[in-house]
Amino acid sequence: MKGFARLYQRFRIAYHRLRPAYALLLGYSLYVLITFALLCLPFCRNVADVPIIDILFTALAAISTSGLQTVNFTETYSIFGQIVVLLGIQVAGLGYMTLGSCVILASKGHLSRNRLKIGQAVLAMPEAFDPRRFLRHIIIFTFSIELIGALILWICFAAAGTPNPLWAAVFHSVTAFCTAGISIFPDNFTSFADNTAINLTIAALCLLGGIGFIVMDDLYQSIKSRSLRTTLTTRIILVATLGAVCIGTLFLFFDSNLAEFPLQKRILTAFFQTVSALTTSGFSTIPMSNLAAATVVIVIVLMILGASPSGTGGGLRTTTWSAALAAVLSFLRGREEITFFGSTVPHSRTNAAFAAITLYMTTFALGIYFLLFFDTHSFESIVFEVASALGTVGLSYGITPDLSFGGKIVIMLLMFIGRLGVLSLALGAIALYHDISAELHIYHKVEDTPPKEEDIVV
């Protein structure tokens, strides 16, 4: 018993010394393994002979909040398996360190410095935010929004004659807010393409999850103080999100394949798919393969742009591409100073934005190469699948179940990288390189030091 306690103490010390990037990698990997182990239990599946790679794919899709699936989710997994996946999505959507921190806060404990750093890395919290208050608000916002969403969807699904409407409402409220895109409906939301209430509720949940907790907390504080003044970050996120949604909806509205729809359904479909791609939620009311090739390009761009920092979505993030856009506009105007809404954007922010874009697009290109190497699907479908996986979107061109073993591995790696963040992984890898280099330097320095006389073994 003492040996176990000593081992646990050493583990705690080692864990608290970890860099945030390593802790995130370790934490998410652990959650993937736990979800995978639970899904391997017989009572979690309706089908006995599901390949191990497909179970692992589902576990990773849940933790990465991506809706890509290699099997029919509803037919393959029982209600217990669906609950496991839903819990995995909820934990991953909030961030495992957020939940752990809030448990400590609820018990009136204190957050360690390392846990706060990891929480800031997960949620991209500005330094001006009070981490403890911010984490409390995250839990309140999350469960309040999901509860309201579930109640509205319950009424809508019941009115539409959906079997087991309460479970469908709870499941899709959580997956929509966490922008996971996994649905218990075999055709996703295609059968609800004409249902305005369901479309708008799901879209609202996706947008609330996608804009991020920073915006929600900032808006809450401004309303509470009656100042109605928000931070520059909030204004950038709201304007960038609104602009992208409007432009994306306009492009999708003019898709030739949607021209035959009634006007209301056409607008609703264009809006829903734009929100789904931009917030990386991955729900669909129309098969992606039914869209024109030009429209598919717009959807891919929206998936790459992605949601906002401190949100549940993936992609480049609104603050990243908007900072790069501000730099480009300033360059075209011949100005050295980069401004956004009259405020100066620090060069360090724009440098980080261009670094993130470069790393993201490099990973995107490598993903396309390796998926083309393993699979022989059309180039258009491969590019779409890679953009969806790296952005943790979940929209598919219909090729996910037909991927080869190597192709599934590539998509899983892309989903995992997309969940952790390309820039975070790169910074972690660089930090690891410097740590190893420092250790080797110390080692060689010790080796080059002549041993003392008492250290020489004869």
PDB file of N, CA, C and O in Angstrom, residues 146-205:
ATOM      1  N   GLU A 146     -27.450  23.523 -23.189  1.00  0.00           N
ATOM      2  CA  GLU A 146     -27.810  22.168 -23.623  1.00  0.00           C
ATOM      3  C   GLU A 146     -29.184  21.762 -23.098  1.00  0.00           C
ATOM      4  O   GLU A 146     -29.942  21.078 -23.793  1.00  0.00           O
ATOM      5  N   LEU A 147     -29.518  22.182 -21.886  1.00  0.00           N
ATOM      6  CA  LEU A 147     -30.830  21.863 -21.323  1.00  0.00           C
ATOM      7  C   LEU A 147     -31.944  22.554 -22.105  1.00  0.00           C
ATOM      8  O   LEU A 147     -32.960  21.926 -22.464  1.00  0.00           O
ATOM      9  N   ILE A 148     -31.759  23.842 -22.376  1.00  0.00           N
ATOM     10  CA  ILE A 148     -32.771  24.581 -23.152  1.00  0.00           C
ATOM     11  C   ILE A 148     -32.908  23.988 -24.555  1.00  0.00           C
ATOM     12  O   ILE A 148     -34.014  23.805 -25.073  1.00  0.00           O
ATOM     13  N   GLY A 149     -31.764  23.677 -25.167  1.00  0.00           N
ATOM     14  CA  GLY A 149     -31.780  23.078 -26.497  1.00  0.00           C
ATOM     15  C   GLY A 149     -32.486  21.740 -26.513  1.00  0.00           C
ATOM     16  O   GLY A 149     -33.261  21.443 -27.433  1.00  0.00           O
ATOM     17  N   ALA A 150     -32.235  20.916 -25.486  1.00  0.00           N
ATOM     18  CA  ALA A 150     -32.875  19.605 -25.403  1.00  0.00           C
ATOM     19  C   ALA A 150     -34.385  19.729 -25.245  1.00  0.00           C
ATOM     20  O   ALA A 150     -35.151  18.967 -25.851  1.00  0.00           O
ATOM     21  N   LEU A 151     -34.841  20.693 -24.442  1.00  0.00           N
ATOM     22  CA  LEU A 151     -36.283  20.895 -24.242  1.00  0.00           C
ATOM     23  C   LEU A 151     -36.971  21.308 -25.546  1.00  0.00           C
ATOM     24  O   LEU A 151     -38.046  20.796 -25.892  1.00  0.00           O
ATOM     25  N   ILE A 152     -36.341  22.224 -26.283  1.00  0.00           N
ATOM     26  CA  ILE A 152     -36.927  22.672 -27.553  1.00  0.00           C
ATOM     27  C   ILE A 152     -36.939  21.523 -28.565  1.00  0.00           C
ATOM     28  O   ILE A 152     -37.954  21.290 -29.252  1.00  0.00           O
ATOM     29  N   LEU A 153     -35.834  20.800 -28.657  1.00  0.00           N
ATOM     30  CA  LEU A 153     -35.755  19.688 -29.605  1.00  0.00           C
ATOM     31  C   LEU A 153     -36.723  18.561 -29.227  1.00  0.00           C
ATOM     32  O   LEU A 153     -37.276  17.885 -30.117  1.00  0.00           O
ATOM     33  N   TRP A 154     -36.915  18.353 -27.937  1.00  0.00           N
ATOM     34  CA  TRP A 154     -37.868  17.325 -27.476  1.00  0.00           C
ATOM     35  C   TRP A 154     -39.269  17.629 -28.014  1.00  0.00           C
ATOM     36  O   TRP A 154     -39.954  16.743 -28.540  1.00  0.00           O
ATOM     37  N   ILE A 155     -39.671  18.890 -27.895  1.00  0.00           N
ATOM     38  CA  ILE A 155     -40.982  19.295 -28.405  1.00  0.00           C
ATOM     39  C   ILE A 155     -41.047  19.131 -29.927  1.00  0.00           C
ATOM     40  O   ILE A 155     -42.035  18.611 -30.475  1.00  0.00           O
ATOM     41  N   CYS A 156     -39.972  19.538 -30.606  1.00  0.00           N
ATOM     42  CA  CYS A 156     -39.940  19.467 -32.076  1.00  0.00           C
ATOM     43  C   CYS A 156     -39.944  18.023 -32.572  1.00  0.00           C
ATOM     44  O   CYS A 156     -40.678  17.682 -33.512  1.00  0.00           O
ATOM     45  N   PHE A 157     -39.114  17.165 -31.939  1.00  0.00           N
ATOM     46  CA  PHE A 157     -39.051  15.763 -32.366  1.00  0.00           C
ATOM     47  C   PHE A 157     -40.364  15.035 -32.075  1.00  0.00           C
ATOM     48  O   PHE A 157     -40.803  14.190 -32.853  1.00  0.00           O
ATOM     49  N   ALA A 158     -40.970  15.370 -30.931  1.00  0.00           N
ATOM     50  CA  ALA A 158     -42.256  14.741 -30.588  1.00  0.00           C
ATOM     51  C   ALA A 158     -43.330  15.137 -31.600  1.00  0.00           C
ATOM     52  O   ALA A 158     -44.138  14.310 -32.035  1.00  0.00           O
ATOM     53  N   ALA A 159     -43.329  16.408 -31.997  1.00  0.00           N
ATOM     54  CA  ALA A 159     -44.307  16.881 -32.976  1.00  0.00           C
ATOM     55  C   ALA A 159     -44.073  16.258 -34.351  1.00  0.00           C
ATOM     56  O   ALA A 159     -45.023  16.046 -35.112  1.00  0.00           O
ATOM     57  N   ALA A 160     -42.800  15.938 -34.641  1.00  0.00           N
ATOM     58  CA  ALA A 160     -42.457  15.349 -35.937  1.00  0.00           C
ATOM     59  C   ALA A 160     -42.639  13.832 -35.952  1.00  0.00           C
ATOM     60  O   ALA A 160     -42.443  13.195 -36.989  1.00  0.00           O
ATOM     61  N   GLY A 161     -43.024  13.242 -34.799  1.00  0.00           N
ATOM     62  CA  GLY A 161     -43.239  11.806 -34.723  1.00  0.00           C
ATOM     63  C   GLY A 161     -41.971  10.983 -34.664  1.00  0.00           C
ATOM     64  O   GLY A 161     -41.962   9.800 -35.047  1.00  0.00           O
ATOM     65  N   THR A 162     -40.886  11.578 -34.161  1.00  0.00           N
ATOM     66  CA  THR A 162     -39.606  10.876 -34.049  1.00  0.00           C
ATOM     67  C   THR A 162     -39.660   9.845 -32.919  1.00  0.00           C
ATOM     68  O   THR A 162     -40.109  10.162 -31.815  1.00  0.00           O
ATOM     69  N   PRO A 163     -39.218   8.606 -33.161  1.00  0.00           N
ATOM     70  CA  PRO A 163     -39.182   7.595 -32.091  1.00  0.00           C
ATOM     71  C   PRO A 163     -38.252   8.038 -30.961  1.00  0.00           C
ATOM     72  O   PRO A 163     -37.174   8.579 -31.217  1.00  0.00           O
ATOM     73  N   ASN A 164     -38.684   7.806 -29.717  1.00  0.00           N
ATOM     74  CA  ASN A 164     -37.900   8.165 -28.530  1.00  0.00           C
ATOM     75  C   ASN A 164     -37.390   9.607 -28.623  1.00  0.00           C
ATOM     76  O   ASN A 164     -36.180   9.863 -28.654  1.00  0.00           O
ATOM     77  N   PRO A 165     -38.305  10.572 -28.696  1.00  0.00           N
ATOM     78  CA  PRO A 165     -37.910  11.972 -28.913  1.00  0.00           C
ATOM     79  C   PRO A 165     -37.048  12.574 -27.809  1.00  0.00           C
ATOM     80  O   PRO A 165     -36.209  13.435 -28.087  1.00  0.00           O
ATOM     81  N   LEU A 166     -37.225  12.123 -26.556  1.00  0.00           N
ATOM     82  CA  LEU A 166     -36.432  12.683 -25.459  1.00  0.00           C
ATOM     83  C   LEU A 166     -34.958  12.350 -25.616  1.00  0.00           C
ATOM     84  O   LEU A 166     -34.091  13.225 -25.485  1.00  0.00           O
ATOM     85  N   TRP A 167     -34.650  11.070 -25.906  1.00  0.00           N
ATOM     86  CA  TRP A 167     -33.247  10.674 -26.082  1.00  0.00           C
ATOM     87  C   TRP A 167     -32.648  11.366 -27.305  1.00  0.00           C
ATOM     88  O   TRP A 167     -31.510  11.834 -27.271  1.00  0.00           O
ATOM     89  N   ALA A 168     -33.427  11.451 -28.379  1.00  0.00           N
ATOM     90  CA  ALA A 168     -32.947  12.130 -29.587  1.00  0.00           C
ATOM     91  C   ALA A 168     -32.646  13.600 -29.294  1.00  0.00           C
ATOM     92  O   ALA A 168     -31.658  14.158 -29.780  1.00  0.00           O
ATOM     93  N   ALA A 169     -33.491  14.223 -28.468  1.00  0.00           N
ATOM     94  CA  ALA A 169     -33.303  15.633 -28.130  1.00  0.00           C
ATOM     95  C   ALA A 169     -32.052  15.846 -27.282  1.00  0.00           C
ATOM     96  O   ALA A 169     -31.247  16.747 -27.560  1.00  0.00           O
ATOM     97  N   VAL A 170     -31.872  15.016 -26.262  1.00  0.00           N
ATOM     98  CA  VAL A 170     -30.701  15.125 -25.389  1.00  0.00           C
ATOM     99  C   VAL A 170     -29.421  14.873 -26.173  1.00  0.00           C
ATOM    100  O   VAL A 170     -28.442  15.638 -26.082  1.00  0.00           O
ATOM    101  N   PHE A 171     -29.418  13.801 -26.956  1.00  0.00           N
ATOM    102  CA  PHE A 171     -28.218  13.427 -27.708  1.00  0.00           C
ATOM    103  C   PHE A 171     -27.816  14.534 -28.670  1.00  0.00           C
ATOM    104  O   PHE A 171     -26.645  14.951 -28.707  1.00  0.00           O
ATOM    105  N   HIS A 172     -28.760  15.050 -29.444  1.00  0.00           N
ATOM    106  CA  HIS A 172     -28.411  16.037 -30.464  1.00  0.00           C
ATOM    107  C   HIS A 172     -28.185  17.426 -29.889  1.00  0.00           C
ATOM    108  O   HIS A 172     -27.463  18.237 -30.486  1.00  0.00           O
ATOM    109  N   SER A 173     -28.753  17.720 -28.732  1.00  0.00           N
ATOM    110  CA  SER A 173     -28.457  18.993 -28.087  1.00  0.00           C
ATOM    111  C   SER A 173     -27.000  19.042 -27.649  1.00  0.00           C
ATOM    112  O   SER A 173     -26.309  20.052 -27.848  1.00  0.00           O
ATOM    113  N   VAL A 174     -26.531  17.945 -27.065  1.00  0.00           N
ATOM    114  CA  VAL A 174     -25.133  17.869 -26.618  1.00  0.00           C
ATOM    115  C   VAL A 174     -24.190  17.848 -27.817  1.00  0.00           C
ATOM    116  O   VAL A 174     -23.197  18.591 -27.854  1.00  0.00           O
ATOM    117  N   THR A 175     -24.479  17.007 -28.808  1.00  0.00           N
ATOM    118  CA  THR A 175     -23.577  16.903 -29.959  1.00  0.00           C
ATOM    119  C   THR A 175     -23.561  18.189 -30.785  1.00  0.00           C
ATOM    120  O   THR A 175     -22.536  18.541 -31.376  1.00  0.00           O
ATOM    121  N   ALA A 176     -24.691  18.915 -30.811  1.00  0.00           N
ATOM    122  CA  ALA A 176     -24.721  20.173 -31.551  1.00  0.00           C
ATOM    123  C   ALA A 176     -23.909  21.245 -30.835  1.00  0.00           C
ATOM    124  O   ALA A 176     -23.103  21.943 -31.456  1.00  0.00           O
ATOM    125  N   PHE A 177     -24.117  21.390 -29.525  1.00  0.00           N
ATOM    126  CA  PHE A 177     -23.367  22.415 -28.785  1.00  0.00           C
ATOM    127  C   PHE A 177     -21.875  22.101 -28.758  1.00  0.00           C
ATOM    128  O   PHE A 177     -21.048  23.004 -28.812  1.00  0.00           O
ATOM    129  N   CYS A 178     -21.546  20.818 -28.670  1.00  0.00           N
ATOM    130  CA  CYS A 178     -20.134  20.412 -28.683  1.00  0.00           C
ATOM    131  C   CYS A 178     -19.588  20.277 -30.100  1.00  0.00           C
ATOM    132  O   CYS A 178     -18.457  19.838 -30.288  1.00  0.00           O
ATOM    133  N   THR A 179     -20.408  20.651 -31.093  1.00  0.00           N
ATOM    134  CA  THR A 179     -20.049  20.612 -32.511  1.00  0.00           C
ATOM    135  C   THR A 179     -19.438  19.276 -32.908  1.00  0.00           C
ATOM    136  O   THR A 179     -18.408  19.226 -33.581  1.00  0.00           O
ATOM    137  N   ALA A 180     -20.077  18.191 -32.462  1.00  0.00           N
ATOM    138  CA  ALA A 180     -19.543  16.852 -32.730  1.00  0.00           C
ATOM    139  C   ALA A 180     -20.052  16.263 -34.035  1.00  0.00           C
ATOM    140  O   ALA A 180     -19.341  15.541 -34.720  1.00  0.00           O
ATOM    141  N   GLY A 181     -21.305  16.529 -34.392  1.00  0.00           N
ATOM    142  CA  GLY A 181     -21.821  16.079 -35.672  1.00  0.00           C
ATOM    143  C   GLY A 181     -22.249  14.630 -35.740  1.00  0.00           C
ATOM    144  O   GLY A 181     -22.724  14.178 -36.778  1.00  0.00           O
ATOM    145  N   ILE A 182     -22.099  13.876 -34.668  1.00  0.00           N
ATOM    146  CA  ILE A 182     -22.554  12.486 -34.664  1.00  0.00           C
ATOM    147  C   ILE A 182     -24.062  12.476 -34.418  1.00  0.00           C
ATOM    148  O   ILE A 182     -24.552  13.114 -33.489  1.00  0.00           O
ATOM    149  N   SER A 183     -24.793  11.760 -35.266  1.00  0.00           N
ATOM    150  CA  SER A 183     -26.244  11.721 -35.161  1.00  0.00           C
ATOM    151  C   SER A 183     -26.721  10.280 -35.004  1.00  0.00           C
ATOM    152  O   SER A 183     -26.100   9.355 -35.517  1.00  0.00           O
ATOM    153  N   ILE A 184     -27.828  10.113 -34.282  1.00  0.00           N
ATOM    154  CA  ILE A 184     -28.417   8.779 -34.140  1.00  0.00           C
ATOM    155  C   ILE A 184     -29.430   8.516 -35.248  1.00  0.00           C
ATOM    156  O   ILE A 184     -30.028   7.444 -35.304  1.00  0.00           O
ATOM    157  N   PHE A 185     -29.600   9.505 -36.149  1.00  0.00           N
ATOM    158  CA  PHE A 185     -30.469   9.304 -37.304  1.00  0.00           C
ATOM    159  C   PHE A 185     -29.639   8.735 -38.457  1.00  0.00           C
ATOM    160  O   PHE A 185     -28.553   9.273 -38.746  1.00  0.00           O
ATOM    161  N   PRO A 186     -30.113   7.691 -39.125  1.00  0.00           N
ATOM    162  CA  PRO A 186     -29.331   7.072 -40.207  1.00  0.00           C
ATOM    163  C   PRO A 186     -28.967   8.040 -41.328  1.00  0.00           C
ATOM    164  O   PRO A 186     -27.879   7.952 -41.900  1.00  0.00           O
ATOM    165  N   ASP A 187     -29.861   9.001 -41.633  1.00  0.00           N
ATOM    166  CA  ASP A 187     -29.603   9.956 -42.713  1.00  0.00           C
ATOM    167  C   ASP A 187     -29.234  11.337 -42.175  1.00  0.00           C
ATOM    168  O   ASP A 187     -29.404  12.342 -42.873  1.00  0.00           O
ATOM    169  N   ASN A 188     -28.697  11.364 -40.937  1.00  0.00           N
ATOM    170  CA  ASN A 188     -28.372  12.629 -40.283  1.00  0.00           C
ATOM    171  C   ASN A 188     -29.642  13.462 -40.181  1.00  0.00           C
ATOM    172  O   ASN A 188     -30.634  12.963 -39.662  1.00  0.00           O
ATOM    173  N   PHE A 189     -29.661  14.687 -40.675  1.00  0.00           N
ATOM    174  CA  PHE A 189     -30.867  15.521 -40.576  1.00  0.00           C
ATOM    175  C   PHE A 189     -31.537  15.736 -41.939  1.00  0.00           C
ATOM    176  O   PHE A 189     -32.314  16.681 -42.106  1.00  0.00           O
ATOM    177  N   THR A 190     -31.257  14.847 -42.886  1.00  0.00           N
ATOM    178  CA  THR A 190     -31.837  14.984 -44.218  1.00  0.00           C
ATOM    179  C   THR A 190     -33.361  14.929 -44.191  1.00  0.00           C
ATOM    180  O   THR A 190     -34.034  15.680 -44.908  1.00  0.00           O
ATOM    181  N   SER A 191     -33.917  14.067 -43.358  1.00  0.00           N
ATOM    182  CA  SER A 191     -35.377  13.940 -43.281  1.00  0.00           C
ATOM    183  C   SER A 191     -36.030  15.144 -42.605  1.00  0.00           C
ATOM    184  O   SER A 191     -37.250  15.301 -42.644  1.00  0.00           O
ATOM    185  N   PHE A 192     -35.221  16.021 -41.971  1.00  0.00           N
ATOM    186  CA  PHE A 192     -35.756  17.217 -41.316  1.00  0.00           C
ATOM    187  C   PHE A 192     -35.397  18.486 -42.090  1.00  0.00           C
ATOM    188  O   PHE A 192     -35.429  19.587 -41.531  1.00  0.00           O
ATOM    189  N   ALA A 193     -35.063  18.334 -43.367  1.00  0.00           N
ATOM    190  CA  ALA A 193     -34.620  19.482 -44.173  1.00  0.00           C
ATOM    191  C   ALA A 193     -35.692  20.559 -44.276  1.00  0.00           C
ATOM    192  O   ALA A 193     -35.376  21.750 -44.435  1.00  0.00           O
ATOM    193  N   ASP A 194     -36.974  20.169 -44.163  1.00  0.00           N
ATOM    194  CA  ASP A 194     -38.072  21.141 -44.263  1.00  0.00           C
ATOM    195  C   ASP A 194     -38.512  21.672 -42.903  1.00  0.00           C
ATOM    196  O   ASP A 194     -39.360  22.570 -42.844  1.00  0.00           O
ATOM    197  N   ASN A 195     -37.971  21.122 -41.807  1.00  0.00           N
ATOM    198  CA  ASN A 195     -38.422  21.502 -40.471  1.00  0.00           C
ATOM    199  C   ASN A 195     -37.622  22.720 -39.986  1.00  0.00           C
ATOM    200  O   ASN A 195     -36.476  22.606 -39.560  1.00  0.00           O
ATOM    201  N   THR A 196     -38.246  23.883 -40.080  1.00  0.00           N
ATOM    202  CA  THR A 196     -37.565  25.137 -39.735  1.00  0.00           C
ATOM    203  C   THR A 196     -37.144  25.172 -38.268  1.00  0.00           C
ATOM    204  O   THR A 196     -36.021  25.603 -37.946  1.00  0.00           O
ATOM    205  N   ALA A 197     -38.011  24.726 -37.369  1.00  0.00           N
ATOM    206  CA  ALA A 197     -37.725  24.797 -35.932  1.00  0.00           C
ATOM    207  C   ALA A 197     -36.500  23.954 -35.571  1.00  0.00           C
ATOM    208  O   ALA A 197     -35.617  24.408 -34.827  1.00  0.00           O
ATOM    209  N   ILE A 198     -36.442  22.731 -36.078  1.00  0.00           N
ATOM    210  CA  ILE A 198     -35.306  21.851 -35.773  1.00  0.00           C
ATOM    211  C   ILE A 198     -34.027  22.408 -36.392  1.00  0.00           C
ATOM    212  O   ILE A 198     -32.969  22.432 -35.746  1.00  0.00           O
ATOM    213  N   ASN A 199     -34.101  22.867 -37.637  1.00  0.00           N
ATOM    214  CA  ASN A 199     -32.926  23.431 -38.298  1.00  0.00           C
ATOM    215  C   ASN A 199     -32.363  24.623 -37.543  1.00  0.00           C
ATOM    216  O   ASN A 199     -31.147  24.716 -37.305  1.00  0.00           O
ATOM    217  N   LEU A 200     -33.232  25.549 -37.150  1.00  0.00           N
ATOM    218  CA  LEU A 200     -32.773  26.760 -36.461  1.00  0.00           C
ATOM    219  C   LEU A 200     -32.263  26.457 -35.056  1.00  0.00           C
ATOM    220  O   LEU A 200     -31.298  27.079 -34.590  1.00  0.00           O
ATOM    221  N   THR A 201     -32.886  25.487 -34.374  1.00  0.00           N
ATOM    222  CA  THR A 201     -32.424  25.126 -33.025  1.00  0.00           C
ATOM    223  C   THR A 201     -31.044  24.493 -33.073  1.00  0.00           C
ATOM    224  O   THR A 201     -30.153  24.864 -32.287  1.00  0.00           O
ATOM    225  N   ILE A 202     -30.860  23.540 -33.987  1.00  0.00           N
ATOM    226  CA  ILE A 202     -29.547  22.906 -34.135  1.00  0.00           C
ATOM    227  C   ILE A 202     -28.504  23.936 -34.546  1.00  0.00           C
ATOM    228  O   ILE A 202     -27.385  23.961 -34.008  1.00  0.00           O
ATOM    229  N   ALA A 203     -28.848  24.818 -35.493  1.00  0.00           N
ATOM    230  CA  ALA A 203     -27.911  25.855 -35.944  1.00  0.00           C
ATOM    231  C   ALA A 203     -27.542  26.796 -34.803  1.00  0.00           C
ATOM    232  O   ALA A 203     -26.373  27.187 -34.655  1.00  0.00           O
ATOM    233  N   ALA A 204     -28.531  27.172 -33.970  1.00  0.00           N
ATOM    234  CA  ALA A 204     -28.265  28.061 -32.830  1.00  0.00           C
ATOM    235  C   ALA A 204     -27.325  27.401 -31.824  1.00  0.00           C
ATOM    236  O   ALA A 204     -26.394  28.037 -31.312  1.00  0.00           O
ATOM    237  N   LEU A 205     -27.548  26.120 -31.543  1.00  0.00           N
ATOM    238  CA  LEU A 205     -26.660  25.387 -30.631  1.00  0.00           C
ATOM    239  C   LEU A 205     -25.243  25.319 -31.182  1.00  0.00           C
ATOM    240  O   LEU A 205     -24.259  25.497 -30.441  1.00  0.00           O
TER     241      LEU A 205
END
